XYZ file of N, CA and C in Angstrom:
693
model
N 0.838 -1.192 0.000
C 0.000 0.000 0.000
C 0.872 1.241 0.000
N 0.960 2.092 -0.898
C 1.428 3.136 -0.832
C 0.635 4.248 0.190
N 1.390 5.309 0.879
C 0.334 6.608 2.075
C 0.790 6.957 2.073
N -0.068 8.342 1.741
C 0.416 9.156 1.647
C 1.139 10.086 3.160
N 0.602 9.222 4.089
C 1.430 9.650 5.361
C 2.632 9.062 5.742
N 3.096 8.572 4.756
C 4.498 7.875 5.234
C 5.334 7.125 4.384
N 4.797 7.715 3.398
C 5.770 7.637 1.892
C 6.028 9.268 1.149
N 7.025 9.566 0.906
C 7.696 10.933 0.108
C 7.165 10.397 -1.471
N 6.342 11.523 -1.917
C 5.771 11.746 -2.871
C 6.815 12.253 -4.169
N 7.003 11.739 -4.951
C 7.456 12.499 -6.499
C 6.283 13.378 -6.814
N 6.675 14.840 -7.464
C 5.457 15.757 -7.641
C 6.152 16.087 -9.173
N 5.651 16.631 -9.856
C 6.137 17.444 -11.322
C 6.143 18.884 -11.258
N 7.135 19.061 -12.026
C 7.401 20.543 -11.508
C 5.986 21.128 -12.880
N 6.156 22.479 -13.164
C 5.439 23.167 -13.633
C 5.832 22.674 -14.848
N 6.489 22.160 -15.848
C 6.504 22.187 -17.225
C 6.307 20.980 -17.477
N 6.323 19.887 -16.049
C 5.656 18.536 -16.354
C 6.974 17.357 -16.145
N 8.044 17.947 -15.699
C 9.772 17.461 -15.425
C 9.227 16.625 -14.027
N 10.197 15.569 -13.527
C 9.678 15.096 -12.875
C 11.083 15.977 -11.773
N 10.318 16.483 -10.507
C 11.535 16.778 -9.343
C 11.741 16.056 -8.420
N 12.615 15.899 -7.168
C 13.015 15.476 -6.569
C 11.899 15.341 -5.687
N 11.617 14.297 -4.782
C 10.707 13.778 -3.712
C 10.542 14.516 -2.616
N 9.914 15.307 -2.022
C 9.305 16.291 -0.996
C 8.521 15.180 0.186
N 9.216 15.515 1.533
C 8.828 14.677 2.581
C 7.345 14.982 2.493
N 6.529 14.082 3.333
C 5.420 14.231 3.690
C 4.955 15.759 4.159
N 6.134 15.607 5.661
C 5.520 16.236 6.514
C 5.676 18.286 5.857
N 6.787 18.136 4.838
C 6.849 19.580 4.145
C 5.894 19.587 3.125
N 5.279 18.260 2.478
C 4.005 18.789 1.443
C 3.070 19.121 2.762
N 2.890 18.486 3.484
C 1.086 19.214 4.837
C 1.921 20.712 4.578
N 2.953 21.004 5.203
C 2.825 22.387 5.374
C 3.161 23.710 4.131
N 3.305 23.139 2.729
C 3.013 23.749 1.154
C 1.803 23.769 1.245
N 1.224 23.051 1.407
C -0.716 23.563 1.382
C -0.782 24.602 2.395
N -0.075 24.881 3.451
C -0.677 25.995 4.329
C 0.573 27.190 3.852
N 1.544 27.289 3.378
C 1.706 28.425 2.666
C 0.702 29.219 1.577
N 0.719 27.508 0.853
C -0.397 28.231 -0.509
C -1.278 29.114 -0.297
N -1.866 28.291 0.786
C -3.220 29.230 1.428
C -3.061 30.477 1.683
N -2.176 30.950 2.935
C -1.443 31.924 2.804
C -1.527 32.889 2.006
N -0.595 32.446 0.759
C 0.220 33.452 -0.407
C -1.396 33.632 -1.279
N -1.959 32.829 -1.256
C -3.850 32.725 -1.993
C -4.603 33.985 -1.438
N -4.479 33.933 0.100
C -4.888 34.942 0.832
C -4.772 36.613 0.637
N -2.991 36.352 0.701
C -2.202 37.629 0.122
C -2.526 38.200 -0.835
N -2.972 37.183 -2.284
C -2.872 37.596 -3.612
C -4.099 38.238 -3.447
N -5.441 37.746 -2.767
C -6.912 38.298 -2.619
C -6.725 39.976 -2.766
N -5.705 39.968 -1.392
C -5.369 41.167 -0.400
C -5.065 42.345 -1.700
N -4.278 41.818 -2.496
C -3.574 42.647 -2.859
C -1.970 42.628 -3.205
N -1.225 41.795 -2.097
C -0.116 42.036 -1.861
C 0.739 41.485 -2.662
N 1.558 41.981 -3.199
C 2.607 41.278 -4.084
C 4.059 40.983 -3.671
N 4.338 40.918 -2.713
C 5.473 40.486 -1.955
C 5.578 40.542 -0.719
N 5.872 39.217 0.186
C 6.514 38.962 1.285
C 7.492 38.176 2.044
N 7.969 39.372 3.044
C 9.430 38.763 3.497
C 9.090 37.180 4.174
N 10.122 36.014 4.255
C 9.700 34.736 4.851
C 9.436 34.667 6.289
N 9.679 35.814 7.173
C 9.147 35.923 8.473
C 7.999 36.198 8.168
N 7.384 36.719 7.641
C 5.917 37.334 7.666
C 4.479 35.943 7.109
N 5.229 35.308 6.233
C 4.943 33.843 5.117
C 4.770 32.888 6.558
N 6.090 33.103 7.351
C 5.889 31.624 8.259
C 5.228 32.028 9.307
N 4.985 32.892 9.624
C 3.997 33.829 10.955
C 2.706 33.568 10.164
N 1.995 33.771 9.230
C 0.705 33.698 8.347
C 0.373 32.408 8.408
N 1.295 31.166 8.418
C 1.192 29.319 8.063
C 1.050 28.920 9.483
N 1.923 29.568 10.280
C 2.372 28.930 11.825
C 3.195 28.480 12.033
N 4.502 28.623 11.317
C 5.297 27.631 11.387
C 6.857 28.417 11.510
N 7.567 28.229 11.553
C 9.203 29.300 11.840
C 9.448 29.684 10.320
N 10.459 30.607 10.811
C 10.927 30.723 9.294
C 12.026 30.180 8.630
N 12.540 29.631 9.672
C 14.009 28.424 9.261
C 13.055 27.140 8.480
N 11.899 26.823 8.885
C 10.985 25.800 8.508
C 10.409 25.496 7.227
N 9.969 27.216 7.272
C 9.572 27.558 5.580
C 10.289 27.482 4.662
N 11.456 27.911 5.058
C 12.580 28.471 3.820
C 12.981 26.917 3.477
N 13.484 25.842 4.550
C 14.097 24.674 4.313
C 12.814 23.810 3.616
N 11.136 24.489 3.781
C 10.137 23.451 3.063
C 10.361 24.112 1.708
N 10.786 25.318 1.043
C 10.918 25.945 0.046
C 11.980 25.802 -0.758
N 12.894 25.140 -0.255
C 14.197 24.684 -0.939
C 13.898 23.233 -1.448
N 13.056 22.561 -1.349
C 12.173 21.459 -1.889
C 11.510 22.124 -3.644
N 11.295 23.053 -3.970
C 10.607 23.601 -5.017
C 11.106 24.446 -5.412
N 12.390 24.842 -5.185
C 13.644 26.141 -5.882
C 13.354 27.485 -4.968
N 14.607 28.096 -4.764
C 14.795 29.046 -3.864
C 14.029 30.293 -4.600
N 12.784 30.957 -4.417
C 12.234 32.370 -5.030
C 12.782 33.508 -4.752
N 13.120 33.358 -3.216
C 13.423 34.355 -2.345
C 14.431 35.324 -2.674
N 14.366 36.688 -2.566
C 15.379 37.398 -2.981
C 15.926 38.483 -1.540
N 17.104 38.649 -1.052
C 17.653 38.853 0.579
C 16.715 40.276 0.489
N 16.126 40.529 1.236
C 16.179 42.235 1.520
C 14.429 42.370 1.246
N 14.282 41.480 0.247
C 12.896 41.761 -0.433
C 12.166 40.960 -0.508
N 12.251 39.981 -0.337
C 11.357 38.208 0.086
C 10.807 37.399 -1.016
N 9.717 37.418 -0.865
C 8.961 36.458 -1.914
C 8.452 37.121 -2.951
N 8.364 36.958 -4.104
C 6.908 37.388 -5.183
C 5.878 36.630 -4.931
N 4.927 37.025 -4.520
C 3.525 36.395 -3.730
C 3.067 35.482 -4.897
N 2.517 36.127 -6.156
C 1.976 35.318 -7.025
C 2.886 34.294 -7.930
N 4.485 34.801 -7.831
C 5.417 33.593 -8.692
C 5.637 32.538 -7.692
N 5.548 33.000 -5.891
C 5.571 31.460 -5.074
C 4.540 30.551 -5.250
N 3.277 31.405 -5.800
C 2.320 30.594 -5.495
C 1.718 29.948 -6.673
N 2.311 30.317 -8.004
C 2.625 29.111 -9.233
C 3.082 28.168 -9.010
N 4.308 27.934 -8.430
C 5.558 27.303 -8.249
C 5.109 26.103 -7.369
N 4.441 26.554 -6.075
C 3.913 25.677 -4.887
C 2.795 24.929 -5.971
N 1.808 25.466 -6.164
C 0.645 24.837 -6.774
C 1.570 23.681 -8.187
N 2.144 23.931 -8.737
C 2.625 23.183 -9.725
C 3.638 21.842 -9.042
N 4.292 22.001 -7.945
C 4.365 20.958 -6.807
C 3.766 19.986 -6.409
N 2.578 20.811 -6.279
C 1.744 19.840 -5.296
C 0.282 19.088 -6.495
N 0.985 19.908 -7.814
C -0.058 19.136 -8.926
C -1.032 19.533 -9.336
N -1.409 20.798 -8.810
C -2.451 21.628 -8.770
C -3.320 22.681 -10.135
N -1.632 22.117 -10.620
C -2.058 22.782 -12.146
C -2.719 22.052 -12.906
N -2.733 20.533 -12.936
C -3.196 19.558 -13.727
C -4.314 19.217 -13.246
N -5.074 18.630 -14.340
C -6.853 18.570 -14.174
C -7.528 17.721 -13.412
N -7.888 17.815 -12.041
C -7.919 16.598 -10.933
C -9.875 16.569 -10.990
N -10.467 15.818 -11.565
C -11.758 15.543 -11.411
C -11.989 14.339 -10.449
N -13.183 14.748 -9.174
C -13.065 14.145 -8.338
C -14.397 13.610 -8.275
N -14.642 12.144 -8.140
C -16.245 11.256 -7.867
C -16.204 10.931 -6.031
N -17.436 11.159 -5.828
C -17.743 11.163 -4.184
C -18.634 9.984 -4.199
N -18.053 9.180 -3.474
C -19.115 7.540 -3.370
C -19.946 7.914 -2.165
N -21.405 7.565 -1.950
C -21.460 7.889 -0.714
C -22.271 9.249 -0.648
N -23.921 9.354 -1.289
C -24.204 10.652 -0.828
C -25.120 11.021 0.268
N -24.772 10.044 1.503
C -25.807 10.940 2.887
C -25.311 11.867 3.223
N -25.161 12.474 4.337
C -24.873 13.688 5.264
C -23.793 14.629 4.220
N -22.247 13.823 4.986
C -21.239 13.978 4.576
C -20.425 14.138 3.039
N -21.488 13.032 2.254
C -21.053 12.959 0.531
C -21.739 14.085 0.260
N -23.034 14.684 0.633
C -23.853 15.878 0.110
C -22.489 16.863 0.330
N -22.734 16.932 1.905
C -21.855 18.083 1.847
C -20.454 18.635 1.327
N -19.669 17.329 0.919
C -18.845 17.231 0.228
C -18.769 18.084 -1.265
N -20.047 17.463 -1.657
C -20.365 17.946 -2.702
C -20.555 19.500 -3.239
N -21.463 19.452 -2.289
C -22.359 21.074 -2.703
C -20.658 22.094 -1.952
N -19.645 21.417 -1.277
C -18.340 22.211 -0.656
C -18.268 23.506 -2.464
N -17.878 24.490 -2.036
C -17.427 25.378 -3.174
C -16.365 25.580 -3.278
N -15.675 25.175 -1.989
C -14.056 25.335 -2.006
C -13.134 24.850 -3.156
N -13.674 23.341 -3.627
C -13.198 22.415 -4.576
C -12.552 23.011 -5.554
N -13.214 24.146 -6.177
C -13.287 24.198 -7.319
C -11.866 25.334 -7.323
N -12.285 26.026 -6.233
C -11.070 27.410 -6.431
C -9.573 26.903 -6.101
N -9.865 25.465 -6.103
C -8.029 24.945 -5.694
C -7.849 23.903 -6.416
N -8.630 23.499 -7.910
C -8.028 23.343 -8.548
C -9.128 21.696 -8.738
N -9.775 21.419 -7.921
C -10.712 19.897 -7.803
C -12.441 20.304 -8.402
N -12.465 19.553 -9.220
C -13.701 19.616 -10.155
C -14.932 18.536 -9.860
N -15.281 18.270 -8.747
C -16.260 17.119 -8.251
C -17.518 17.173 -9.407
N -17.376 15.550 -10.225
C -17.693 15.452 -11.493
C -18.835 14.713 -11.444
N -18.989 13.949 -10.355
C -19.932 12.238 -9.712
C -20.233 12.427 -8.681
N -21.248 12.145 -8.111
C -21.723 11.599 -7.160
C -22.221 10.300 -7.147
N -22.480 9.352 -6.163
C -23.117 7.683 -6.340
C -23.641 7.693 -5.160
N -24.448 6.727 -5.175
C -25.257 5.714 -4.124
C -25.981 4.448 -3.897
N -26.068 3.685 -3.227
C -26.968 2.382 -3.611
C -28.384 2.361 -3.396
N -28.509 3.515 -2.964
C -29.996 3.558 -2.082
C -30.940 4.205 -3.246
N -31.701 3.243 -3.688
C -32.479 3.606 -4.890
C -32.962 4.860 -4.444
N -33.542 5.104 -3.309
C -34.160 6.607 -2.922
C -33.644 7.898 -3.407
N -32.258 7.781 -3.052
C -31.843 8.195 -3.322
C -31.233 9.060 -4.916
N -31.270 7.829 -5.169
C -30.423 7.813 -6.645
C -31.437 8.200 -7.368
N -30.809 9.420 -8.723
C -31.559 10.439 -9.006
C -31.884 11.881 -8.473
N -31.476 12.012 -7.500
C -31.975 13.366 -6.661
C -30.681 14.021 -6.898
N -31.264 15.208 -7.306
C -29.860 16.401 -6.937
C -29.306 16.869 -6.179
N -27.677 16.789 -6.376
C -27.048 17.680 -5.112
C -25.868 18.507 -5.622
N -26.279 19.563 -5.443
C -25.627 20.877 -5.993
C -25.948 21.248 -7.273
N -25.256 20.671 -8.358
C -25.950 20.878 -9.637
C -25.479 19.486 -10.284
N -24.955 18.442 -9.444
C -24.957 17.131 -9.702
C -26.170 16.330 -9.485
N -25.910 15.387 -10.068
C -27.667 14.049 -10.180
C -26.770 12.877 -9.655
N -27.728 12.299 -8.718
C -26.878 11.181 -7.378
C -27.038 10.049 -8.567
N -25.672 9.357 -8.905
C -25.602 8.137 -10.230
C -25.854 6.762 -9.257
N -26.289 5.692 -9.897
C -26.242 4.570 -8.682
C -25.224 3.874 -8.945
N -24.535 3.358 -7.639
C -23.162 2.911 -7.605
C -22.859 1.352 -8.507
N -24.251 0.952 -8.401
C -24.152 -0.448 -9.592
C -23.556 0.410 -10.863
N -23.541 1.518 -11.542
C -22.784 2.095 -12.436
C -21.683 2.676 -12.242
N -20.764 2.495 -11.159
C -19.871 3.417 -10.731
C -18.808 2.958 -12.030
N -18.117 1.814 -12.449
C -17.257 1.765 -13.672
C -17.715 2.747 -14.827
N -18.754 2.130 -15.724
C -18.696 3.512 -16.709
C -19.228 4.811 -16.186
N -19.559 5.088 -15.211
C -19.480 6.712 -14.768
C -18.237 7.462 -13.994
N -17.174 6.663 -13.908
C -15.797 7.023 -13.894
C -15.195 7.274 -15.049
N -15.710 6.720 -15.914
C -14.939 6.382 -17.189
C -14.687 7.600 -17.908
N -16.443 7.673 -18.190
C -17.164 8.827 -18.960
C -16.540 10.135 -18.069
N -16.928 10.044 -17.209
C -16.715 11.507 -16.247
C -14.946 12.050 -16.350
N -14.172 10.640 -16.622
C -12.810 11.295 -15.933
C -12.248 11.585 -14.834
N -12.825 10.770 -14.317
C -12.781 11.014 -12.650
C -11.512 10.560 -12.597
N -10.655 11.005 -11.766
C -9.368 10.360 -11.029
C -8.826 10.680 -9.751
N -9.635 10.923 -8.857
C -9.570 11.162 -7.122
C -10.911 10.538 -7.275
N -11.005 9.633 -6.342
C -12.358 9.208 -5.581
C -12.877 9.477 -4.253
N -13.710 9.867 -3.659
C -13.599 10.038 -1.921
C -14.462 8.907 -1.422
N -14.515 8.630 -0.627
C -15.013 7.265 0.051
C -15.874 7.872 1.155
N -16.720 8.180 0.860
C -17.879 8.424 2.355
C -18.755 7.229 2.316
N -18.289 6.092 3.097
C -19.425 5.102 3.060
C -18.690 4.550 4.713
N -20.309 3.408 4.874
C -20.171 2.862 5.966
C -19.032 1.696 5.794
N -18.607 1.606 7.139
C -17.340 0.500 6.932
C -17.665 -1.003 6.287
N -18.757 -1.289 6.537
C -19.218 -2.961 6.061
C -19.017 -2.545 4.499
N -18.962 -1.670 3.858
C -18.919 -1.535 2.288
C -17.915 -0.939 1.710
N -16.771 -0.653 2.607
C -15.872 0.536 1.848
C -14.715 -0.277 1.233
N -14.302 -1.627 1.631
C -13.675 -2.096 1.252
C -13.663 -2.661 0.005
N -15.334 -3.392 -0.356
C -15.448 -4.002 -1.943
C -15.812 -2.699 -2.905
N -16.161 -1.507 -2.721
C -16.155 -0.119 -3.065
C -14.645 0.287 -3.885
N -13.765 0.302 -2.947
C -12.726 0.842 -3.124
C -12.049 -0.344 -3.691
N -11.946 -1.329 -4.280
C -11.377 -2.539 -4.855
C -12.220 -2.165 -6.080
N -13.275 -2.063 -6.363
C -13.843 -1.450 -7.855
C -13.722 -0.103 -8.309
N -13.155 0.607 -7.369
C -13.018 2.139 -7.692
C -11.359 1.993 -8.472
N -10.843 1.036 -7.795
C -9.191 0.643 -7.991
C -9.247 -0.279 -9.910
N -9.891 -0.663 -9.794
C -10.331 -2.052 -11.046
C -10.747 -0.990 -12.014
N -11.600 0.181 -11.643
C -11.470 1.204 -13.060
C -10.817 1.758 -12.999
N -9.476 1.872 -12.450
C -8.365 2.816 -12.939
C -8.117 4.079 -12.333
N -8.477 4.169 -11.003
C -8.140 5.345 -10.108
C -7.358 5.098 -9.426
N -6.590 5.584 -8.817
C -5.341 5.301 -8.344
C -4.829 6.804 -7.105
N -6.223 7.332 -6.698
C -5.995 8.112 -5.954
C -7.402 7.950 -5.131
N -7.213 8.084 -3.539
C -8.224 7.625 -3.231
C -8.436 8.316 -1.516
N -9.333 9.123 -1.368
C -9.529 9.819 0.084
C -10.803 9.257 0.804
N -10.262 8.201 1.874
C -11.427 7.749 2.578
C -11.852 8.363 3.843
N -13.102 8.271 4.172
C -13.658 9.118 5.282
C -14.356 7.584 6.557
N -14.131 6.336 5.256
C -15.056 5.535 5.745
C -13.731 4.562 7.479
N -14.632 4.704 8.764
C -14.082 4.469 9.820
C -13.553 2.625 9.902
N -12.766 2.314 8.677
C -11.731 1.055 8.854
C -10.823 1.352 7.873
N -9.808 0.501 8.063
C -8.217 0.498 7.769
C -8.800 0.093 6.457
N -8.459 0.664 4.938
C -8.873 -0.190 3.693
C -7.597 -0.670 3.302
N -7.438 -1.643 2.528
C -5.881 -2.402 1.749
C -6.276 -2.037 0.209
N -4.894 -1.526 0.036
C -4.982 -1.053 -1.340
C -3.339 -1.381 -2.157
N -3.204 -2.125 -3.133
C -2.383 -2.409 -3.632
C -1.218 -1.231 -4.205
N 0.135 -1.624 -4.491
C 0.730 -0.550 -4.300
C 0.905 -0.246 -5.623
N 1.239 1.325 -5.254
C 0.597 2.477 -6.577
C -0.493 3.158 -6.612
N -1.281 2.465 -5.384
C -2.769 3.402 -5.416
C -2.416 4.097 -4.126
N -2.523 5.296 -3.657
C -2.669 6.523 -3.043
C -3.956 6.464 -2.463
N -3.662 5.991 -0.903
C -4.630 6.540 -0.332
C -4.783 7.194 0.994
N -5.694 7.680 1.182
C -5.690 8.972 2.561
C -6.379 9.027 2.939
N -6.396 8.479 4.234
C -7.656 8.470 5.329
C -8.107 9.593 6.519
N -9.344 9.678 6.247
C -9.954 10.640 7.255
C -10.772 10.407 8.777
N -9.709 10.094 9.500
C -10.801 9.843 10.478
C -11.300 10.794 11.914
N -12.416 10.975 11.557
C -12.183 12.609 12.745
C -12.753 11.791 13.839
N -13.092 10.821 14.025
C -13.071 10.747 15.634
C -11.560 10.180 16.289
N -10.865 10.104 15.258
C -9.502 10.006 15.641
C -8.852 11.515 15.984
N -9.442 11.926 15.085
C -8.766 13.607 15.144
C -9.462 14.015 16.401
N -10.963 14.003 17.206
C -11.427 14.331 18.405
C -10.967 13.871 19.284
N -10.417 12.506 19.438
C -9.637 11.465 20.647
C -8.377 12.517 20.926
N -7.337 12.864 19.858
C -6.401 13.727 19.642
C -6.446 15.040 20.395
N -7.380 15.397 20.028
C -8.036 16.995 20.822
C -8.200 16.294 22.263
N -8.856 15.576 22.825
C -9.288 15.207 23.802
C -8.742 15.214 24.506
N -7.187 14.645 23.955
C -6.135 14.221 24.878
C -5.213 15.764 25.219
N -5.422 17.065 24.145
C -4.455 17.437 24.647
C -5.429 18.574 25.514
N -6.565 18.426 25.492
C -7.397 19.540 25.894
C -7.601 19.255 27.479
N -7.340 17.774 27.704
C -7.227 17.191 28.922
C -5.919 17.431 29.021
N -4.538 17.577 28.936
C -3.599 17.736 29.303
C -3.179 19.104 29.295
N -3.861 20.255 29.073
C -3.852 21.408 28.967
C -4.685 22.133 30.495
N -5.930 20.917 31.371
C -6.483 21.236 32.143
C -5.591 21.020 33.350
N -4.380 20.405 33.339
C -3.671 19.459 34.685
C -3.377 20.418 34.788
N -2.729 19.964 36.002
C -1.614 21.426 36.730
C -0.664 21.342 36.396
N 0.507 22.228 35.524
C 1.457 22.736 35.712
C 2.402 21.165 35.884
N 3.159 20.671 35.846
C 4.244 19.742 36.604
C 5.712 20.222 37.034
N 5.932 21.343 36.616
C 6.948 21.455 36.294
C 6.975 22.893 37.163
N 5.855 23.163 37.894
C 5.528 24.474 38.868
C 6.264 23.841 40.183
């Protein structure tokens, strides 16, 4: 199984060259520059120094600069970044330039909301599909998509172009799901569904589990209430 949490990714640079492998833990924090420098560009701003870049992400500025030497040095001493040439550069990294159409298995709560999300679109993800098994379902609109039934999920990948899949389903199903999502030729894959899936290697996948992420909080929100130890 390839994971993306613990395997270093090959990315393509902007003209489509293949570059050198970028750790994990410096691609998580290129998405929170991007954001950032995305922010900036809204603003207005067309240049900033890398103290100001790693104060905006959260992160130091020895941190930034060494995650930025992963994607060629922009920086110029005295005068910092070009806001909108870092933020070509990052996005063409992380793949962002190339055409990522995304199918959402899975439309109760979570697949709706997935869906109708608007964010998708302004970073570069084109949510093309929706599916479901629940005849009730299937047919009804969500957003300006029509819910497809998952007995068609092969040729409505096909047709659509889909190549990110997201997995919002219950665990008793996510596994023979994602073994047919794999069998038509996707090879990128973001699950939400609460078990470990096995996925042969070359397929990319990334799991979401937020009551893992609440246990996480739990623990430090409880260790934030103790006293002091060290008083």
């Amino acid at each position: 199984m390839t994971s993306l949490e613990s395997t270093p990714q090959a990315v393509d640079g902007e003209a489509g060259a293949a570059v050198k492998q970028i750790p994990p833990a410096a691609v998580a924090r290129l998405t929170l520059y991007l954001r950032a420098l995305n922010t900036m560009l809204a603003e207005g701003i067309e240049r900033v120094s890398s103290e100001s870049l790693a104060e905006a992400s959260g992160v130091n500025s020895a941190t930034l600069r060494k995650d930025l030497s992963h994607v060629g040095s922009y920086g110029t001493r005295g005068v910092g970044y070009e806001v909108q040439y870092l933020s070509r550069h990052i996005s063409a990294a992380l793949g962002l330039t190339r055409d990522w159409k995304v199918a959402i298995v899975g439309a109760g709560n979570l697949g709706k909301a997935l869906a109708r999300y608007g964010g998708f679109g302004s970073r570069g993800f084109d949510v093309v599909a929706i599916f479901d098994a629940d005849q009730m379902v299937v047919g009804n609109e969500v957003g300006w998509l029509r819910v497809s039934d998952a007995a068609d999920l092969e040729p409505v990948l096909h047709r659509t172009g889909a190549n990110m899949v997201v997995l919002a389903l219950p665990a008793a199903v996510a596994q023979s799901v994602c073994d047919r999502v794999i069998a038509a030729g996707v090879r990128s894959i973001l699950s939400f569904a609460p078990v470990m899936l096995q996925v042969p290697e070359g397929v990319n996948l990334r799991k979401v589990d937020m009551a893992t992420e609440l246990q996480i909080l739990a623990y430090h929100a409880q260790r934030a209430q103790l006293p002091d130890e060290t008083a």
